[in-house]
XYZ file of N, CA, C and O in Angstrom:
568
model
N -40.230 -34.468 1.603
C -40.184 -33.311 2.448
C -38.935 -33.388 3.329
O -38.674 -34.409 3.950
N -38.197 -32.269 3.397
C -36.996 -32.189 4.234
C -37.292 -31.226 5.373
O -37.704 -30.087 5.133
N -37.056 -31.678 6.574
C -37.305 -30.836 7.743
C -36.286 -29.709 7.801
O -35.124 -29.882 7.414
N -36.714 -28.564 8.255
C -35.790 -27.438 8.376
C -34.868 -27.658 9.563
O -35.216 -28.317 10.533
N -33.665 -27.120 9.431
C -32.679 -27.234 10.505
C -31.888 -25.938 10.563
O -31.693 -25.265 9.552
N -31.444 -25.591 11.738
C -30.642 -24.392 11.919
C -29.213 -24.708 11.510
O -28.647 -25.716 11.919
N -28.657 -23.858 10.661
C -27.273 -24.051 10.235
C -26.386 -23.133 11.071
O -26.732 -21.985 11.322
N -25.257 -23.648 11.470
C -24.305 -22.819 12.207
C -22.997 -22.784 11.435
O -22.588 -23.775 10.832
N -22.391 -21.636 11.455
C -21.098 -21.478 10.794
C -20.002 -21.864 11.766
O -20.120 -21.620 12.963
N -18.933 -22.451 11.259
C -17.820 -22.754 12.158
C -17.196 -21.451 12.660
O -17.200 -20.443 11.974
N -16.661 -21.499 13.846
C -16.022 -20.335 14.441
C -14.521 -20.484 14.290
O -13.954 -21.512 14.666
N -13.887 -19.490 13.731
C -12.434 -19.509 13.552
C -11.813 -18.615 14.601
O -12.108 -17.427 14.678
N -10.953 -19.174 15.420
C -10.290 -18.392 16.459
C -8.783 -18.370 16.259
O -8.045 -17.959 17.139
N -8.325 -18.810 15.116
C -6.889 -18.857 14.842
C -6.328 -17.507 14.460
O -6.996 -16.475 14.546
N -5.094 -17.541 14.030
C -4.384 -16.322 13.638
C -5.033 -15.690 12.407
O -5.651 -16.374 11.587
N -4.876 -14.389 12.305
C -5.351 -13.686 11.110
C -4.586 -14.191 9.891
O -3.405 -14.523 9.982
N -5.242 -14.245 8.782
C -4.607 -14.627 7.531
C -4.453 -13.384 6.672
O -5.442 -12.805 6.245
N -3.195 -12.949 6.487
C -2.913 -11.715 5.751
C -3.624 -10.511 6.352
O -4.064 -9.606 5.651
N -3.784 -10.539 7.670
C -4.414 -9.427 8.362
C -5.930 -9.497 8.376
O -6.596 -8.564 8.786
N -6.487 -10.617 7.938
C -7.929 -10.767 7.825
C -8.389 -11.919 8.711
O -7.792 -12.997 8.712
N -9.446 -11.703 9.477
C -10.032 -12.751 10.304
C -11.308 -13.269 9.679
O -11.666 -12.924 8.560
N -12.025 -14.119 10.419
C -13.318 -14.642 9.980
C -13.198 -15.432 8.682
O -14.070 -15.387 7.830
N -12.095 -16.170 8.534
C -11.830 -16.822 7.239
C -12.621 -18.095 7.001
O -12.608 -18.619 5.898
N -13.330 -18.614 8.016
C -14.119 -19.823 7.790
C -15.521 -19.508 7.289
O -16.264 -20.412 6.939
N -15.890 -18.259 7.272
C -17.205 -17.864 6.775
C -17.133 -17.843 5.251
O -16.512 -16.967 4.649
N -17.759 -18.814 4.611
C -17.633 -18.951 3.159
C -18.233 -17.775 2.388
O -17.917 -17.577 1.231
N -19.066 -17.005 3.015
C -19.664 -15.868 2.328
C -18.958 -14.555 2.653
O -19.373 -13.496 2.223
N -17.865 -14.622 3.408
C -17.120 -13.423 3.782
C -15.992 -13.231 2.780
O -15.108 -14.080 2.663
N -16.050 -12.150 2.050
C -15.059 -11.878 1.023
C -14.407 -10.531 1.309
O -15.093 -9.542 1.568
N -13.102 -10.514 1.286
C -12.376 -9.261 1.458
C -11.917 -8.818 0.083
O -11.165 -9.536 -0.598
N -12.414 -7.696 -0.340
C -12.009 -7.168 -1.639
C -10.627 -6.545 -1.502
O -10.416 -5.674 -0.658
N -9.659 -7.020 -2.294
C -8.328 -6.421 -2.213
C -8.374 -4.989 -2.736
O -8.691 -4.747 -3.901
N -8.116 -4.061 -1.841
C -8.171 -2.659 -2.208
C -7.357 -1.847 -1.208
O -6.930 -2.364 -0.179
N -7.179 -0.596 -1.508
C -6.610 0.326 -0.554
C -7.771 1.035 0.112
O -8.501 1.775 -0.539
N -7.961 0.771 1.397
C -9.036 1.394 2.156
C -8.811 2.904 2.180
O -9.736 3.691 2.055
N -7.550 3.286 2.345
C -7.159 4.690 2.260
C -6.121 4.806 1.159
O -5.168 4.029 1.113
N -6.318 5.742 0.275
C -5.338 6.050 -0.779
C -5.458 7.541 -1.053
O -6.385 7.978 -1.712
N -4.524 8.283 -0.480
C -4.602 9.730 -0.667
C -3.229 10.276 -1.014
O -2.211 9.706 -0.658
N -3.271 11.384 -1.733
C -2.040 12.049 -2.127
C -2.309 13.551 -2.068
O -3.392 14.012 -2.445
N -1.363 14.285 -1.534
C -1.529 15.730 -1.413
C -0.208 16.430 -1.656
O 0.846 15.796 -1.689
N -0.259 17.725 -1.846
C 0.956 18.491 -2.134
C 1.100 19.647 -1.163
O 0.127 20.121 -0.595
N 2.346 20.090 -0.993
C 2.600 21.187 -0.063
C 2.302 22.546 -0.679
O 2.022 23.504 0.036
N 2.355 22.647 -2.018
C 2.045 23.922 -2.676
C 1.529 23.671 -4.093
O 2.006 22.775 -4.778
N 0.566 24.462 -4.548
C 0.087 24.336 -5.925
C 0.841 25.257 -6.885
O 0.545 25.302 -8.074
N 1.818 26.006 -6.373
C 2.509 27.001 -7.192
C 3.623 26.395 -8.031
O 4.456 25.643 -7.528
N 3.630 26.736 -9.310
C 4.656 26.234 -10.227
C 6.013 26.840 -9.891
O 6.104 27.979 -9.413
N 7.064 26.084 -10.149
C 8.420 26.586 -9.979
C 8.970 26.475 -8.567
O 10.122 26.797 -8.333
N 8.141 26.035 -7.618
C 8.605 25.881 -6.246
C 8.781 24.396 -5.927
O 8.132 23.543 -6.519
N 9.665 24.098 -4.984
C 9.803 22.727 -4.508
C 8.468 22.309 -3.900
O 7.817 23.081 -3.192
N 8.047 21.095 -4.185
C 6.737 20.633 -3.774
C 6.882 19.264 -3.113
O 7.397 18.336 -3.715
N 6.447 19.147 -1.863
C 6.463 17.869 -1.176
C 5.130 17.171 -1.417
O 4.061 17.743 -1.148
N 5.202 15.949 -1.904
C 4.021 15.140 -2.162
C 3.895 14.129 -1.032
O 4.806 13.335 -0.800
N 2.774 14.154 -0.325
C 2.537 13.223 0.786
C 1.544 12.162 0.337
O 0.483 12.485 -0.199
N 1.912 10.903 0.569
C 1.082 9.762 0.150
C 0.704 8.958 1.386
O 1.534 8.702 2.257
N -0.567 8.558 1.448
C -1.053 7.669 2.506
C -1.730 6.479 1.842
O -2.596 6.650 0.991
N -1.311 5.283 2.248
C -1.891 4.038 1.734
C -2.279 3.150 2.918
O -1.523 3.033 3.877
N -3.454 2.516 2.820
C -3.889 1.555 3.834
C -4.561 0.390 3.108
O -5.687 0.516 2.634
N -3.877 -0.753 3.004
C -4.475 -1.891 2.303
C -5.492 -2.631 3.172
O -5.460 -2.547 4.399
N -6.385 -3.372 2.520
C -7.392 -4.157 3.232
C -6.861 -5.534 3.618
O -7.577 -6.327 4.224
N -5.622 -5.833 3.260
C -4.979 -7.106 3.612
C -3.474 -6.887 3.559
O -3.010 -5.908 2.980
N -2.706 -7.764 4.190
C -1.248 -7.625 4.173
C -0.712 -7.781 2.755
O -1.124 -8.678 2.021
N 0.212 -6.923 2.378
C 0.941 -7.070 1.120
C 2.359 -7.487 1.486
O 2.996 -6.875 2.340
N 2.860 -8.541 0.844
C 4.150 -9.115 1.199
C 5.199 -8.843 0.134
O 4.999 -9.164 -1.037
N 6.331 -8.294 0.559
C 7.428 -8.026 -0.364
C 7.986 -9.296 -0.980
O 8.475 -9.286 -2.110
N 7.898 -10.405 -0.270
C 8.398 -11.677 -0.800
C 7.615 -12.129 -2.028
O 8.040 -13.042 -2.740
N 6.493 -11.497 -2.298
C 5.683 -11.822 -3.479
C 5.849 -10.788 -4.590
O 5.012 -10.662 -5.473
N 6.956 -10.028 -4.526
C 7.292 -9.039 -5.563
C 6.179 -8.021 -5.804
O 5.816 -7.735 -6.940
N 5.656 -7.472 -4.727
C 4.574 -6.491 -4.818
C 5.128 -5.129 -5.221
O 6.130 -4.668 -4.678
N 4.469 -4.513 -6.183
C 4.798 -3.127 -6.524
C 3.496 -2.344 -6.687
O 2.469 -2.894 -7.058
N 3.579 -1.064 -6.362
C 2.433 -0.163 -6.413
C 2.838 1.010 -7.292
O 3.919 1.574 -7.113
N 1.992 1.371 -8.243
C 2.304 2.473 -9.156
C 1.426 3.673 -8.850
O 0.203 3.562 -8.777
N 2.077 4.806 -8.643
C 1.374 6.081 -8.490
C 1.457 6.766 -9.845
O 2.532 7.191 -10.254
N 0.343 6.856 -10.541
C 0.354 7.398 -11.905
C -0.329 8.753 -11.970
O -0.925 9.217 -11.002
N -0.229 9.366 -13.123
C -0.884 10.654 -13.343
C -0.131 11.820 -12.732
O -0.732 12.830 -12.383
N 1.177 11.685 -12.583
C 1.971 12.757 -11.982
C 2.533 13.695 -13.054
O 3.655 14.189 -12.940
N 1.750 13.941 -14.108
C 2.214 14.797 -15.189
C 2.493 16.203 -14.660
O 1.796 16.713 -13.795
N 3.564 16.774 -15.163
C 3.987 18.090 -14.718
C 5.052 18.023 -13.637
O 5.710 19.015 -13.348
N 5.209 16.846 -13.036
C 6.239 16.688 -12.005
C 7.615 16.682 -12.658
O 7.805 16.092 -13.715
N 8.555 17.377 -12.051
C 9.922 17.410 -12.563
C 10.775 16.601 -11.595
O 11.100 17.056 -10.494
N 11.072 15.378 -12.020
C 11.839 14.457 -11.195
C 12.918 13.840 -12.078
O 12.616 13.346 -13.165
N 14.169 13.830 -11.628
C 15.203 13.169 -12.424
C 14.900 11.679 -12.552
O 14.367 11.070 -11.620
N 15.210 11.092 -13.696
C 14.961 9.672 -13.921
C 15.702 8.846 -12.877
O 16.779 9.210 -12.422
N 15.108 7.746 -12.481
C 15.760 6.842 -11.544
C 15.142 6.877 -10.164
O 13.930 6.981 -10.007
N 16.010 6.823 -9.155
C 15.558 6.737 -7.769
C 14.879 8.004 -7.276
O 15.267 9.108 -7.612
N 13.864 7.792 -6.444
C 13.173 8.877 -5.761
C 13.288 8.590 -4.274
O 12.907 7.511 -3.807
N 13.839 9.546 -3.531
C 13.996 9.377 -2.087
C 12.657 9.570 -1.393
O 11.960 10.556 -1.631
N 12.294 8.612 -0.539
C 11.060 8.688 0.239
C 11.426 9.065 1.670
O 12.375 8.533 2.228
N 10.672 9.973 2.267
C 10.939 10.416 3.634
C 9.760 10.066 4.534
O 8.625 9.929 4.078
N 10.036 9.979 5.824
C 9.021 9.636 6.818
C 8.086 10.799 7.096
O 8.448 11.952 6.923
N 6.890 10.454 7.566
C 5.929 11.430 8.059
C 5.631 11.017 9.492
O 4.984 9.996 9.728
N 6.132 11.774 10.449
C 5.912 11.448 11.864
C 6.373 10.043 12.188
O 7.442 9.612 11.778
N 5.531 9.304 12.896
C 5.874 7.935 13.289
C 5.204 6.894 12.404
O 5.252 5.705 12.703
N 4.588 7.345 11.319
C 3.915 6.394 10.428
C 4.931 5.504 9.732
O 5.974 5.970 9.281
N 4.603 4.192 9.600
C 5.484 3.335 8.805
C 5.339 3.706 7.336
O 4.298 4.198 6.924
N 6.345 3.509 6.578
C 6.218 3.836 5.157
C 7.480 3.696 4.361
O 7.699 2.676 3.719
N 8.347 4.709 4.364
C 9.427 4.722 3.392
C 10.385 3.540 3.467
O 10.831 3.040 2.439
N 10.685 3.046 4.650
C 11.660 1.960 4.773
C 11.128 0.628 4.241
O 11.879 -0.322 4.071
N 9.832 0.558 3.947
C 9.244 -0.670 3.411
C 9.498 -0.828 1.917
O 9.363 -1.917 1.373
N 9.879 0.265 1.258
C 10.037 0.249 -0.197
C 11.512 0.285 -0.579
O 12.310 0.986 0.038
N 11.868 -0.469 -1.600
C 13.253 -0.573 -2.071
C 13.312 -0.398 -3.581
O 12.339 -0.670 -4.283
N 14.483 0.026 -4.064
C 14.709 0.047 -5.497
C 15.220 -1.341 -5.882
O 16.249 -1.775 -5.358
N 14.499 -2.071 -6.731
C 14.910 -3.426 -7.077
C 16.335 -3.475 -7.628
O 16.724 -2.651 -8.456
N 17.111 -4.439 -7.142
C 18.459 -4.653 -7.652
C 19.496 -3.652 -7.179
O 20.631 -3.665 -7.644
N 19.133 -2.764 -6.264
C 20.080 -1.767 -5.775
C 20.363 -2.034 -4.303
O 19.440 -2.013 -3.483
N 21.624 -2.310 -3.981
C 21.994 -2.524 -2.581
C 21.793 -1.218 -1.816
O 22.142 -0.151 -2.297
N 21.221 -1.321 -0.644
C 20.981 -0.118 0.158
C 19.899 0.762 -0.428
O 19.869 1.966 -0.182
N 18.999 0.179 -1.211
C 17.962 0.959 -1.876
C 16.707 1.175 -1.058
O 15.701 1.634 -1.580
N 16.741 0.847 0.246
C 15.540 1.034 1.075
C 15.208 2.515 1.180
O 16.082 3.366 1.221
N 13.910 2.798 1.240
C 13.455 4.186 1.338
C 13.462 4.895 0.002
O 13.511 6.121 -0.064
N 13.381 4.118 -1.059
C 13.415 4.703 -2.406
C 12.359 4.075 -3.302
O 11.933 2.952 -3.093
N 11.957 4.834 -4.290
C 11.041 4.366 -5.330
C 11.691 4.675 -6.673
O 12.782 5.245 -6.721
N 11.024 4.303 -7.756
C 11.575 4.521 -9.094
C 10.657 5.438 -9.901
O 9.460 5.162 -10.017
N 11.215 6.517 -10.439
C 10.476 7.425 -11.319
C 10.555 6.893 -12.738
O 11.620 6.546 -13.233
N 9.397 6.812 -13.402
C 9.329 6.378 -14.797
C 8.826 7.576 -15.595
O 7.627 7.876 -15.600
N 9.749 8.267 -16.262
C 9.428 9.509 -16.958
C 8.422 9.300 -18.087
O 7.527 10.122 -18.284
N 8.544 8.190 -18.822
C 7.682 7.965 -19.984
C 6.205 7.831 -19.602
O 5.326 8.109 -20.414
N 5.931 7.408 -18.368
C 4.541 7.255 -17.932
C 4.180 8.238 -16.818
O 3.078 8.153 -16.271
N 5.089 9.149 -16.498
C 4.935 10.114 -15.394
C 4.354 9.431 -14.153
O 3.321 9.827 -13.622
N 5.055 8.389 -13.735
C 4.594 7.624 -12.578
C 5.763 7.236 -11.678
O 6.925 7.242 -12.096
N 5.431 6.907 -10.456
C 6.408 6.402 -9.488
C 6.015 4.979 -9.156
O 4.842 4.696 -8.872
N 7.002 4.086 -9.207
C 6.774 2.685 -8.872
C 7.392 2.412 -7.509
O 8.584 2.627 -7.299
N 6.552 1.965 -6.596
C 6.969 1.600 -5.243
C 7.070 0.078 -5.190
O 6.074 -0.609 -5.408
N 8.237 -0.452 -4.919
C 8.427 -1.896 -4.816
C 8.699 -2.237 -3.356
O 9.628 -1.689 -2.757
N 7.890 -3.139 -2.808
C 8.118 -3.547 -1.425
C 9.450 -4.281 -1.316
O 9.776 -5.107 -2.176
N 10.231 -3.976 -0.279
C 11.472 -4.701 -0.020
C 11.119 -6.172 0.215
O 10.026 -6.491 0.691
N 12.033 -7.069 -0.105
C 11.773 -8.506 -0.002
C 11.217 -8.942 1.345
O 10.333 -9.778 1.420
N 11.724 -8.379 2.425
C 11.295 -8.816 3.756
C 10.210 -7.906 4.349
O 9.809 -8.096 5.500
N 9.716 -6.966 3.585
C 8.736 -5.997 4.097
C 7.311 -6.535 4.018
O 6.999 -7.411 3.217
N 6.471 -5.965 4.850
C 5.045 -6.287 4.831
C 4.263 -5.004 5.042
O 4.453 -4.315 6.030
N 3.400 -4.680 4.108
C 2.504 -3.531 4.254
C 1.292 -4.050 5.029
O 0.505 -4.839 4.506
N 1.193 -3.654 6.290
C 0.180 -4.194 7.201
C -1.238 -3.785 6.793
O -1.471 -2.648 6.401
N -2.159 -4.729 6.949
C -3.567 -4.452 6.675
C -4.126 -3.455 7.683
O -3.743 -3.464 8.853
N -4.985 -2.578 7.213
C -5.708 -1.614 8.040
C -4.787 -0.746 8.901
O -5.127 -0.379 10.017
N -3.612 -0.436 8.357
C -2.652 0.457 8.995
C -2.264 1.522 7.982
O -1.953 1.189 6.836
N -2.294 2.791 8.397
C -1.862 3.854 7.488
C -0.354 3.789 7.308
O 0.399 3.672 8.279
N 0.076 3.848 6.065
C 1.502 3.923 5.707
C 1.677 5.236 4.955
O 1.042 5.441 3.921
N 2.517 6.127 5.511
C 2.681 7.455 4.920
C 4.136 7.725 4.599
O 5.033 7.269 5.301
N 4.329 8.487 3.531
C 5.677 8.921 3.158
C 5.554 10.170 2.302
O 4.484 10.525 1.823
N 6.690 10.843 2.118
C 6.762 12.075 1.350
C 7.892 11.946 0.336
O 8.912 11.332 0.624
N 7.685 12.538 -0.840
C 8.776 12.698 -1.793
C 8.673 14.096 -2.388
O 7.606 14.715 -2.364
N 9.779 14.600 -2.873
C 9.806 15.978 -3.398
C 9.885 15.998 -4.905
O 10.555 15.166 -5.522
N 9.185 16.965 -5.492
C 9.246 17.181 -6.948
C 9.598 18.621 -7.206
O 9.450 19.480 -6.363
């Protein structure tokens, strides 16, 4: 017979790890996901310039030093020249300056259009960090 005993979890008061606290709780799991992932357009009418607004909020820090890229797919019907896509700011939200075109000097604030898959690839700049639980917004035109 083993006597019952109260178990206590260790308390972690150190720095957040990738934007996540409570890391000593062995049963606490943070699912890597985008808490917020939304995309909207300025007009549904064909033949007009259309601003696409994107909002992303990860559940943990994403680090550019780890070659992070995010693909926005399913953009069929979008008319975008192959190559760089200019990203613009939305208010004071962080966003466009975090993304760079790989291998292009001065490529901050840009993404890459892939015509064959009708998608945009967002690559985090080497020194950038997409903060956990923070909205990151940007706009691009099609």
